[in-house]
CSV table of C-alpha atoms and ligand atoms in Angstrom, one decimal:
chain,number,residue,atom,x,y,z
A,22,MET,CA,6.5,20.8,18.1
A,23,ILE,CA,6.4,19.9,21.8
A,24,GLN,CA,5.1,16.4,20.9
A,25,SER,CA,7.9,15.8,18.4
A,26,THR,CA,10.5,16.8,20.9
A,27,ALA,CA,9.0,14.4,23.4
A,28,ILE,CA,9.1,11.5,20.8
A,29,ASN,CA,12.7,12.4,19.9
A,30,ASN,CA,13.8,12.3,23.5
A,31,SER,CA,12.1,9.1,24.2
A,32,LEU,CA,13.8,7.7,21.1
A,33,THR,CA,17.1,7.5,22.9
A,34,THR,CA,15.6,5.3,25.6
A,35,LEU,CA,13.5,3.2,23.3
A,36,ASN,CA,13.8,-0.3,24.4
A,37,ILE,CA,13.9,-2.6,21.4
A,38,THR,CA,12.4,-5.5,23.4
A,39,GLU,CA,9.2,-3.4,23.8
A,40,PHE,CA,8.8,-2.8,20.1
A,41,ASP,CA,5.7,-0.8,19.3
A,42,ARG,CA,4.2,-1.4,16.0
A,43,ASP,CA,1.5,1.2,16.2
A,44,ARG,CA,4.2,3.8,16.9
A,45,PHE,CA,6.2,2.4,13.9
A,46,ASP,CA,3.2,2.8,11.6
A,47,GLN,CA,2.5,6.4,12.7
A,48,SER,CA,5.7,7.7,11.0
A,49,VAL,CA,6.8,5.0,8.5
A,50,MET,CA,4.9,5.3,5.3
A,51,GLN,CA,2.7,2.2,4.9
A,52,THR,CA,3.9,0.9,1.6
A,53,TYR,CA,4.4,-2.7,2.8
A,54,GLY,CA,2.0,-5.4,4.1
A,55,ARG,CA,4.4,-6.4,6.8
A,56,PHE,CA,4.2,-9.6,8.9
A,57,PRO,CA,3.6,-8.7,12.5
A,58,ILE,CA,7.1,-9.5,13.9
A,59,ALA,CA,10.2,-7.2,14.4
A,60,ILE,CA,13.6,-8.8,13.8
A,61,ASP,CA,16.3,-7.9,16.3
A,62,LYS,CA,19.4,-10.0,15.5
A,63,GLY,CA,20.7,-12.8,13.4
A,64,GLU,CA,23.4,-15.4,13.1
A,65,GLY,CA,23.9,-17.8,10.2
A,66,CYS,CA,20.5,-19.0,9.1
A,67,ARG,CA,18.8,-18.0,12.4
A,68,LEU,CA,16.9,-14.8,13.3
A,69,TRP,CA,15.5,-13.6,16.6
A,70,ASP,CA,12.6,-11.2,17.0
A,71,THR,CA,12.3,-8.5,19.6
A,72,GLU,CA,10.5,-10.8,21.9
A,73,GLY,CA,13.3,-13.3,21.8
A,74,LYS,CA,11.6,-15.9,19.5
A,75,GLU,CA,13.9,-17.9,17.2
A,76,TYR,CA,13.3,-18.4,13.5
A,77,LEU,CA,14.9,-20.5,10.8
A,78,ASP,CA,15.4,-18.0,8.0
A,79,PHE,CA,14.5,-19.4,4.5
A,80,VAL,CA,13.9,-15.9,3.2
A,81,ALA,CA,17.4,-14.3,3.6
A,82,GLY,CA,16.2,-10.8,3.2
A,83,ILE,CA,14.5,-11.9,0.0
A,84,ALA,CA,17.3,-14.0,-1.5
A,85,THR,CA,19.9,-11.4,-0.5
A,86,CYS,CA,21.9,-12.5,2.6
A,87,THR,CA,24.1,-14.8,0.6
A,88,LEU,CA,26.3,-15.7,3.6
A,89,GLY,CA,23.5,-15.6,6.2
A,90,HIS,CA,23.6,-13.2,9.1
A,91,ALA,CA,26.7,-12.0,11.0
A,92,HIS,CA,29.1,-13.9,8.8
A,93,PRO,CA,32.8,-13.2,10.0
A,94,ALA,CA,34.1,-12.5,6.5
A,95,LEU,CA,31.4,-9.8,5.9
A,96,ILE,CA,31.9,-8.4,9.3
A,97,LYS,CA,35.6,-8.2,8.9
A,98,ALA,CA,35.4,-6.6,5.4
A,99,VAL,CA,32.9,-3.9,6.2
A,100,THR,CA,34.6,-3.1,9.6
A,101,GLU,CA,38.0,-2.6,8.0
A,102,GLN,CA,36.6,-0.7,5.1
A,103,ILE,CA,34.5,1.8,7.1
A,104,LYS,CA,37.5,2.6,9.3
A,105,LYS,CA,39.6,3.2,6.2
A,106,LEU,CA,37.2,4.9,3.8
A,107,HIS,CA,33.5,4.5,3.1
A,108,HIS,CA,32.4,7.0,0.4
A,109,VAL,CA,34.0,9.5,-1.9
A,110,SER,CA,31.7,9.6,-5.1
A,111,ASN,CA,32.6,8.7,-8.6
A,112,LEU,CA,34.4,12.0,-9.2
A,113,TYR,CA,37.5,10.0,-8.3
A,114,TYR,CA,38.9,6.6,-9.0
A,115,ILE,CA,37.8,4.0,-6.4
A,116,PRO,CA,40.3,1.1,-6.2
A,117,GLU,CA,37.7,-1.3,-4.6
A,118,GLN,CA,35.3,-0.6,-7.4
A,119,GLY,CA,38.0,-1.5,-10.0
A,120,GLN,CA,38.8,-4.7,-8.1
A,121,LEU,CA,35.1,-5.7,-7.9
A,122,ALA,CA,34.5,-4.9,-11.6
A,123,GLU,CA,37.6,-7.0,-12.5
A,124,TRP,CA,36.3,-10.0,-10.5
A,125,LEU,CA,32.9,-9.8,-12.2
A,126,VAL,CA,34.4,-9.6,-15.6
A,127,ASN,CA,36.8,-12.4,-15.0
A,128,HIS,CA,34.0,-14.6,-13.7
A,129,SER,CA,31.3,-13.9,-16.4
A,130,CYS,CA,30.9,-13.6,-20.1
A,131,MET,CA,30.7,-9.8,-19.6
A,132,ASP,CA,33.3,-7.1,-20.3
A,133,LYS,CA,32.1,-3.9,-18.5
A,134,VAL,CA,30.3,-3.1,-15.3
A,135,PHE,CA,28.3,-0.1,-14.1
A,136,PHE,CA,27.5,0.0,-10.3
A,137,CYS,CA,24.4,1.4,-8.6
A,138,ASN,CA,22.6,0.5,-5.5
A,139,SER,CA,19.6,-1.8,-6.1
A,140,GLY,CA,18.0,-4.1,-8.6
A,141,ALA,CA,15.6,-1.6,-10.0
A,142,GLU,CA,18.5,0.8,-10.6
A,143,ALA,CA,20.5,-1.9,-12.3
A,144,ASN,CA,17.5,-2.5,-14.6
A,145,GLU,CA,17.1,1.2,-15.2
A,146,ALA,CA,20.7,1.3,-16.4
A,147,ALA,CA,20.1,-1.6,-18.7
A,148,ILE,CA,16.9,0.0,-20.2
A,149,LYS,CA,18.9,3.1,-20.8
A,150,LEU,CA,21.8,1.3,-22.3
A,151,VAL,CA,19.5,-0.6,-24.7
A,152,ARG,CA,17.9,2.7,-25.8
A,153,LYS,CA,21.3,4.4,-26.1
A,154,TYR,CA,22.6,1.5,-28.2
A,155,ALA,CA,19.5,1.6,-30.5
A,156,HIS,CA,19.8,5.3,-31.0
A,157,THR,CA,23.6,5.1,-31.6
A,158,TYR,CA,23.9,2.0,-33.7
A,159,LEU,CA,20.6,1.1,-35.3
A,160,ASP,CA,19.5,3.1,-38.4
A,161,LYS,CA,16.9,5.8,-37.5
A,162,VAL,CA,15.1,3.9,-34.7
A,163,GLU,CA,13.0,6.6,-33.1
A,164,ASN,CA,10.8,4.4,-30.9
A,165,PRO,CA,12.9,1.5,-29.6
A,166,ILE,CA,10.7,-1.2,-27.9
A,167,ILE,CA,11.8,-3.5,-25.2
A,168,LEU,CA,9.9,-6.7,-24.8
A,169,THR,CA,9.4,-8.3,-21.4
A,170,ALA,CA,7.6,-11.3,-20.0
A,171,LYS,CA,4.2,-11.5,-18.4
A,172,ALA,CA,4.4,-12.4,-14.7
A,173,SER,CA,8.0,-10.9,-14.6
A,174,PHE,CA,9.4,-8.6,-11.9
A,175,HIS,CA,11.9,-5.9,-12.7
A,176,GLY,CA,11.5,-3.3,-9.9
A,177,ARG,CA,9.4,-0.4,-8.7
A,178,THR,CA,10.8,2.7,-10.5
A,179,LEU,CA,8.6,4.0,-13.2
A,180,ALA,CA,10.6,2.4,-16.0
A,181,THR,CA,11.1,-0.9,-14.2
A,182,VAL,CA,7.5,-1.1,-13.0
A,183,THR,CA,6.5,-0.7,-16.7
A,184,ALA,CA,8.9,-3.4,-17.6
A,185,THR,CA,7.3,-5.6,-15.0
A,186,GLY,CA,4.6,-7.6,-16.7
A,187,GLN,CA,2.1,-7.6,-13.9
A,188,GLU,CA,-0.8,-5.1,-13.7
A,189,LYS,CA,-1.1,-5.3,-10.0
A,190,TYR,CA,2.2,-3.3,-9.7
A,191,GLN,CA,1.3,-0.8,-12.4
A,192,LYS,CA,-2.3,0.0,-11.3
A,193,GLY,CA,-2.6,3.7,-10.2
A,194,PHE,CA,0.7,4.9,-11.6
A,195,GLY,CA,-0.1,5.8,-15.2
A,196,PRO,CA,0.9,7.1,-17.7
A,197,LEU,CA,3.5,4.3,-17.8
A,198,MET,CA,6.7,4.6,-19.6
A,199,PRO,CA,6.4,4.2,-23.4
A,200,GLY,CA,8.5,1.6,-25.3
A,201,PHE,CA,7.5,-1.7,-23.6
A,202,ALA,CA,5.5,-4.7,-24.8
A,203,TYR,CA,4.8,-8.0,-23.1
A,204,VAL,CA,4.8,-11.7,-24.1
A,205,PRO,CA,4.0,-14.8,-22.1
A,206,TYR,CA,7.2,-16.4,-20.6
A,207,ASN,CA,8.7,-19.6,-22.2
A,208,ASP,CA,6.6,-19.1,-25.4
A,209,ILE,CA,8.8,-18.6,-28.4
A,210,THR,CA,6.0,-18.2,-30.9
A,211,ALA,CA,4.7,-15.2,-28.9
A,212,VAL,CA,8.1,-13.5,-29.3
A,213,GLU,CA,8.2,-14.1,-33.0
A,214,ASN,CA,4.7,-12.7,-33.4
A,215,ALA,CA,5.4,-9.7,-31.2
A,216,ILE,CA,8.5,-8.8,-33.2
A,217,THR,CA,6.6,-9.0,-36.5
A,218,ASP,CA,3.5,-7.2,-35.1
A,219,LEU,CA,5.5,-4.3,-33.5
A,220,ASP,CA,7.8,-3.7,-36.5
A,221,GLU,CA,6.7,-0.4,-38.2
A,222,GLY,CA,9.9,-0.3,-40.3
A,223,THR,CA,13.0,1.2,-38.8
A,224,LEU,CA,11.1,3.9,-36.9
A,225,SER,CA,9.6,1.8,-34.3
A,226,ARG,CA,10.7,-1.8,-33.6
A,227,VAL,CA,11.8,-4.3,-30.9
A,228,VAL,CA,15.5,-3.6,-30.0
A,229,GLY,CA,15.7,-5.3,-26.7
A,230,ILE,CA,14.3,-8.3,-24.7
A,231,MET,CA,14.6,-8.1,-20.9
A,232,ILE,CA,13.9,-11.3,-19.2
A,233,GLU,CA,14.7,-13.3,-16.0
A,234,PRO,CA,16.5,-16.7,-16.6
A,235,LEU,CA,14.1,-17.9,-13.8
A,236,GLN,CA,11.2,-15.8,-12.8
A,237,GLY,CA,11.4,-15.2,-9.1
A,238,GLU,CA,8.5,-13.0,-7.8
A,239,GLY,CA,6.3,-14.3,-10.6
A,240,GLY,CA,6.2,-17.8,-9.1
A,241,VAL,CA,9.7,-19.4,-9.2
A,242,ARG,CA,9.5,-20.4,-12.8
A,243,PRO,CA,12.7,-21.7,-14.4
A,244,GLY,CA,13.4,-20.7,-18.0
A,245,ASP,CA,13.0,-23.4,-20.6
A,246,LEU,CA,16.2,-24.4,-22.2
A,247,GLU,CA,15.0,-24.7,-25.8
A,248,TYR,CA,13.0,-21.4,-25.4
A,249,PHE,CA,16.2,-19.6,-24.5
A,250,LEU,CA,18.3,-21.1,-27.2
A,251,LYS,CA,15.8,-19.9,-29.8
A,252,LEU,CA,15.5,-16.5,-28.1
A,253,ARG,CA,19.2,-16.0,-28.4
A,254,LYS,CA,19.0,-16.9,-32.1
A,255,ILE,CA,16.1,-14.6,-32.7
A,256,CYS,CA,18.0,-11.7,-31.0
A,257,ASP,CA,21.1,-12.3,-33.1
A,258,GLU,CA,19.1,-12.4,-36.3
A,259,ASN,CA,17.2,-9.2,-35.6
A,260,SER,CA,19.9,-7.0,-33.9
A,261,ILE,CA,18.0,-7.3,-30.6
A,262,LEU,CA,19.9,-7.0,-27.4
A,263,LEU,CA,19.2,-9.7,-24.8
A,264,VAL,CA,19.0,-8.5,-21.2
A,265,PHE,CA,19.0,-10.9,-18.4
A,266,ASP,CA,17.6,-9.7,-15.1
A,267,GLU,CA,19.6,-11.8,-12.6
A,268,VAL,CA,18.9,-9.6,-9.7
A,269,GLN,CA,17.4,-12.6,-7.8
A,270,VAL,CA,18.9,-15.6,-9.5
A,271,GLY,CA,22.5,-14.4,-9.9
A,272,ILE,CA,25.5,-14.7,-7.4
A,273,GLY,CA,25.3,-18.4,-6.9
A,274,ARG,CA,21.6,-18.8,-5.9
A,275,SER,CA,20.9,-21.1,-8.9
A,276,GLY,CA,23.8,-23.4,-8.1
A,277,LYS,CA,26.0,-21.7,-10.7
A,278,LEU,CA,27.4,-18.3,-10.3
A,279,TRP,CA,25.1,-16.8,-13.0
A,280,GLY,CA,21.6,-17.8,-14.0
A,281,TYR,CA,22.5,-17.9,-17.7
A,282,GLU,CA,24.9,-20.8,-17.0
A,283,ASN,CA,21.8,-22.9,-16.5
A,284,LEU,CA,20.5,-22.1,-20.0
A,285,GLY,CA,23.6,-22.7,-22.2
A,286,ILE,CA,23.5,-19.2,-23.7
A,287,GLU,CA,25.0,-15.7,-23.0
A,288,PRO,CA,23.0,-12.6,-22.7
A,289,ASP,CA,24.4,-9.2,-24.0
A,290,ILE,CA,23.5,-7.3,-20.8
A,291,LEU,CA,23.1,-8.7,-17.3
A,292,THR,CA,21.9,-7.1,-14.1
A,293,SER,CA,22.7,-8.2,-10.6
A,294,ALA,CA,21.9,-6.8,-7.1
A,295,LYS,CA,20.2,-8.8,-4.3
A,296,GLY,CA,22.9,-11.3,-3.2
A,297,LEU,CA,25.9,-9.4,-4.6
A,298,ALA,CA,27.0,-7.7,-1.3
A,299,GLY,CA,25.2,-10.2,0.9
A,300,GLY,CA,22.8,-7.6,2.2
A,301,ILE,CA,24.7,-4.4,1.9
A,302,PRO,CA,22.9,-2.3,-0.8
A,303,ILE,CA,24.5,-2.6,-4.2
A,304,GLY,CA,23.5,-3.0,-7.9
A,305,ALA,CA,25.4,-3.8,-11.1
A,306,MET,CA,24.7,-3.7,-14.8
A,307,LEU,CA,27.2,-5.8,-16.8
A,308,CYS,CA,27.5,-5.8,-20.6
A,309,LYS,CA,29.6,-7.1,-23.5
A,310,GLN,CA,32.0,-4.7,-25.1
A,311,SER,CA,29.9,-4.9,-28.3
A,312,CYS,CA,27.1,-3.0,-26.7
A,313,ALA,CA,28.9,-0.8,-24.2
A,314,ALA,CA,27.3,2.4,-25.7
A,315,PHE,CA,27.5,4.7,-22.7
A,316,GLU,CA,29.8,7.7,-22.9
A,317,PRO,CA,31.1,9.8,-20.0
A,318,GLY,CA,28.1,11.8,-18.7
A,319,ASN,CA,25.5,9.4,-20.0
A,320,HIS,CA,24.7,7.7,-16.7
A,321,ALA,CA,25.7,8.1,-13.0
A,322,SER,CA,25.0,7.3,-9.3
A,323,THR,CA,26.3,9.2,-6.3
A,324,PHE,CA,26.6,6.1,-4.1
A,325,GLY,CA,27.2,3.6,-7.0
A,326,GLY,CA,30.2,1.4,-6.3
A,327,ASN,CA,31.3,3.1,-3.2
A,328,PRO,CA,34.2,1.6,-1.3
A,329,PHE,CA,32.0,0.3,1.5
A,330,ALA,CA,29.6,-1.7,-0.8
A,331,CYS,CA,32.4,-2.9,-3.0
A,332,ALA,CA,34.4,-4.2,-0.1
A,333,ALA,CA,31.3,-6.1,1.1
A,334,ALA,CA,30.7,-7.6,-2.4
A,335,LEU,CA,34.4,-8.6,-2.7
A,336,ALA,CA,34.2,-10.4,0.7
A,337,VAL,CA,31.0,-12.3,-0.4
A,338,LEU,CA,32.5,-13.3,-3.8
A,339,GLN,CA,35.8,-14.4,-2.3
A,340,THR,CA,33.9,-16.5,0.4
A,341,LEU,CA,31.7,-18.0,-2.2
A,342,THR,CA,34.7,-19.1,-4.1
A,343,GLU,CA,37.1,-20.1,-1.3
A,344,GLU,CA,34.6,-22.0,0.7
A,345,ASN,CA,33.1,-23.8,-2.3
A,346,ILE,CA,29.6,-22.6,-1.6
A,347,LEU,CA,28.3,-23.3,-5.0
A,348,GLN,CA,28.6,-27.0,-4.3
A,349,ASN,CA,26.6,-26.5,-1.1
A,350,VAL,CA,23.9,-24.7,-3.1
A,351,GLN,CA,23.6,-27.6,-5.5
A,352,GLN,CA,23.5,-30.3,-2.8
A,353,ARG,CA,21.3,-28.5,-0.4
A,354,GLY,CA,18.9,-27.4,-3.3
A,355,GLU,CA,18.6,-31.1,-4.4
A,356,GLN,CA,18.0,-32.2,-0.9
A,357,LEU,CA,15.3,-29.6,-0.5
A,358,ARG,CA,13.6,-30.4,-3.7
A,359,VAL,CA,13.6,-34.1,-3.0
A,360,ARG,CA,11.9,-33.5,0.5
A,361,LEU,CA,9.5,-30.9,-0.9
A,362,ARG,CA,8.4,-33.3,-3.7
A,363,ALA,CA,7.7,-35.9,-1.1
A,364,ILE,CA,5.5,-33.4,0.7
A,365,ALA,CA,3.8,-32.4,-2.5
A,366,LYS,CA,3.1,-36.1,-3.1
A,367,LYS,CA,1.9,-36.8,0.4
A,368,TYR,CA,-0.6,-33.9,0.4
A,369,PRO,CA,-1.8,-33.8,-3.1
A,370,HIS,CA,-5.0,-32.0,-2.0
A,371,LEU,CA,-2.8,-28.9,-1.2
A,372,PHE,CA,0.2,-28.9,-3.6
A,373,THR,CA,0.8,-29.3,-7.3
A,374,GLU,CA,4.6,-29.1,-8.0
A,375,VAL,CA,8.0,-28.1,-6.8
A,376,ARG,CA,10.2,-26.0,-9.2
A,377,GLY,CA,13.5,-24.3,-8.9
A,378,TRP,CA,17.3,-24.3,-9.4
A,379,GLY,CA,19.9,-24.5,-6.6
A,380,LEU,CA,18.5,-22.6,-3.6
A,381,ILE,CA,15.6,-20.8,-5.2
A,382,ASN,CA,12.7,-23.1,-5.0
A,383,GLY,CA,9.0,-22.9,-5.1
A,384,LEU,CA,6.2,-25.2,-3.8
A,385,GLU,CA,3.0,-24.4,-5.7
A,386,LEU,CA,-0.4,-24.6,-4.0
A,387,ARG,CA,-3.4,-26.0,-6.0
A,388,SER,CA,-5.3,-23.4,-7.9
A,389,ASP,CA,-8.7,-24.9,-7.1
A,390,ILE,CA,-8.4,-24.4,-3.3
A,391,ASP,CA,-8.8,-21.2,-1.4
A,392,LEU,CA,-5.5,-21.6,0.5
A,393,THR,CA,-3.0,-18.8,-0.4
A,394,SER,CA,0.8,-18.6,0.0
A,395,ILE,CA,0.5,-15.9,2.6
A,396,GLN,CA,-1.6,-18.1,4.9
A,397,VAL,CA,0.9,-20.8,4.9
A,398,VAL,CA,3.7,-18.3,5.3
A,399,LYS,CA,2.0,-17.0,8.4
A,400,ALA,CA,1.4,-20.4,9.9
A,401,ALA,CA,5.0,-21.3,9.3
A,402,MET,CA,6.2,-18.1,10.9
A,403,ASP,CA,4.2,-19.0,14.0
A,404,LYS,CA,6.2,-22.3,14.1
A,405,GLY,CA,9.5,-20.6,13.7
A,406,LEU,CA,10.1,-21.0,9.9
A,407,LEU,CA,10.4,-17.9,7.7
A,408,LEU,CA,9.2,-18.3,4.1
A,409,ALA,CA,8.4,-15.8,1.4
A,410,PRO,CA,5.4,-15.9,-0.9
A,411,ALA,CA,6.0,-15.7,-4.7
A,412,GLY,CA,2.6,-14.6,-5.9
A,413,ALA,CA,-0.6,-15.8,-4.4
A,414,LYS,CA,0.0,-19.6,-4.9
A,415,VAL,CA,3.7,-20.3,-4.5
A,416,LEU,CA,5.8,-20.7,-1.4
A,417,ARG,CA,9.3,-19.6,-2.0
A,418,PHE,CA,12.3,-21.1,-0.3
A,419,VAL,CA,15.4,-18.9,-0.6
A,420,PRO,CA,17.7,-19.6,2.5
A,421,PRO,CA,21.2,-18.1,2.8
A,422,LEU,CA,23.6,-20.1,0.4
A,423,VAL,CA,25.4,-21.4,3.5
A,424,VAL,CA,22.4,-23.4,4.8
A,425,SER,CA,23.2,-26.8,6.2
A,426,ALA,CA,21.7,-30.2,5.6
A,427,VAL,CA,20.4,-30.2,9.1
A,428,GLU,CA,18.7,-26.8,8.7
A,429,ILE,CA,17.0,-28.1,5.4
A,430,GLU,CA,15.6,-31.0,7.3
A,431,GLN,CA,14.4,-28.7,10.1
A,432,ALA,CA,12.6,-26.4,7.6
A,433,VAL,CA,10.8,-29.3,6.0
A,434,THR,CA,9.9,-30.9,9.3
A,435,ILE,CA,8.4,-27.6,10.5
A,436,LEU,CA,6.5,-27.2,7.2
A,437,GLU,CA,5.0,-30.6,7.6
A,438,GLN,CA,4.0,-29.9,11.2
A,439,VAL,CA,2.3,-26.7,9.9
A,440,ILE,CA,0.4,-28.7,7.3
A,441,ILE,CA,-0.8,-31.3,9.8
A,442,GLN,CA,-1.6,-28.9,12.6
A,443,ASN,CA,-3.5,-26.4,10.5
A,444,GLN,CA,-5.4,-29.1,8.6
A,445,PHE,CA,-5.3,-26.9,5.5
A,446,ASN,CA,-7.8,-27.9,2.8
B,504,PLP,C1,14.1,-7.9,-6.4
B,504,PLP,C2,14.1,-7.8,-7.8
B,504,PLP,C3,14.3,-6.6,-8.6
B,504,PLP,C4,14.2,-5.3,-7.8
B,504,PLP,O1,15.3,-5.1,-7.0
B,504,PLP,P1,15.3,-3.9,-5.9
B,504,PLP,O2,16.6,-3.9,-5.3
B,504,PLP,O3,14.2,-4.1,-4.9
B,504,PLP,O4,15.1,-2.6,-6.7
B,504,PLP,C5,14.4,-6.6,-9.9
B,504,PLP,N1,14.4,-7.8,-10.6
B,504,PLP,C6,14.3,-9.0,-9.9
B,504,PLP,C7,14.3,-10.2,-10.8
B,504,PLP,C8,14.1,-9.0,-8.6
B,504,PLP,O5,14.0,-10.2,-7.9
């Protein structure tokens, strides 16, 4: 007791410039492999750590800080909203929530929106909706199955970690949620076979396919156009709901507002989170009227769609539109891919290929060398460039969508210095 009081008292005088990692680790549960810096402040695409070192931020809080850091429009919106009203619960009507839902419906192929607070929660809502739809509208389905892709990522709750087609995230948490099966990504024959193999009459069959239009965490792997066209057709023919997890690729990151616009088809259900409120926690599950099977009492969230988060999202979306940021995403994305491809070509003993849409891009390391993405990310961090790994072999570039041409050049220049100075091989 005496000790904890001492710590509490000293907290008030804690000097952030003398950040103590050991002390942090004493009380924060160690669920993350953190890089050894502590971030103190940010502006635009720049961050500063507690020692005053400056970084070019090509992580953006993991594809989340859409407008970068300390953007005036976001500051204004959240400041005004918190002075007025920040939370009341969904016992009452929330005007900002209505406004945000209307914006999303008017700017997508969807008709209805449910709000929550994260990507995993949005996917949980989608999984529940698919099951509810199956139990309500499909004849006698007792065991509805949702197909997901291998190397996918859908979140860390029990249902979404089961949906995630990667054993490393599931190990140690069994028994997993029943009702999921996995197929390789971009492989239509595998989907056809799975639907046939899993069909045990009406009792047990595939009723949903949950998939990312571009796999993010799984290695920045864009969806194949022809595959998704056929997937849509298979879903239509078999009364299967197509769910797009757009938690990472939605909200302009792909160069279009939504990931599905890159594939020429529409999903039935779509989830969004990361970039939606530019770094203020929010999640959303959108669906078409034809599958809006929830009734009052079926699903809920205390914080979901509160005035504060909705005001932030509205400011992000308004700024995206008014400042023509999607065009910047397309141009800067193209610039980055051209420069990264040149690097991949110049150092073929290290890299294989560059993949991506808009401002979500991956540079893949050769599989036949020992070098991992984490090693390169650490070396780049030393030189003042923040990158994120996407699996063991892919470097992920997801800067704020407002990144400038000069900043793209700077990032690539730093990356090349890192390659030369570390003599990776
Ligand atoms: C990040 C992510 C999630 C999980 O989002 P959380 O907010 O961390 O729960 C789900 N799906 C995809 C595609 C993601 O990138």
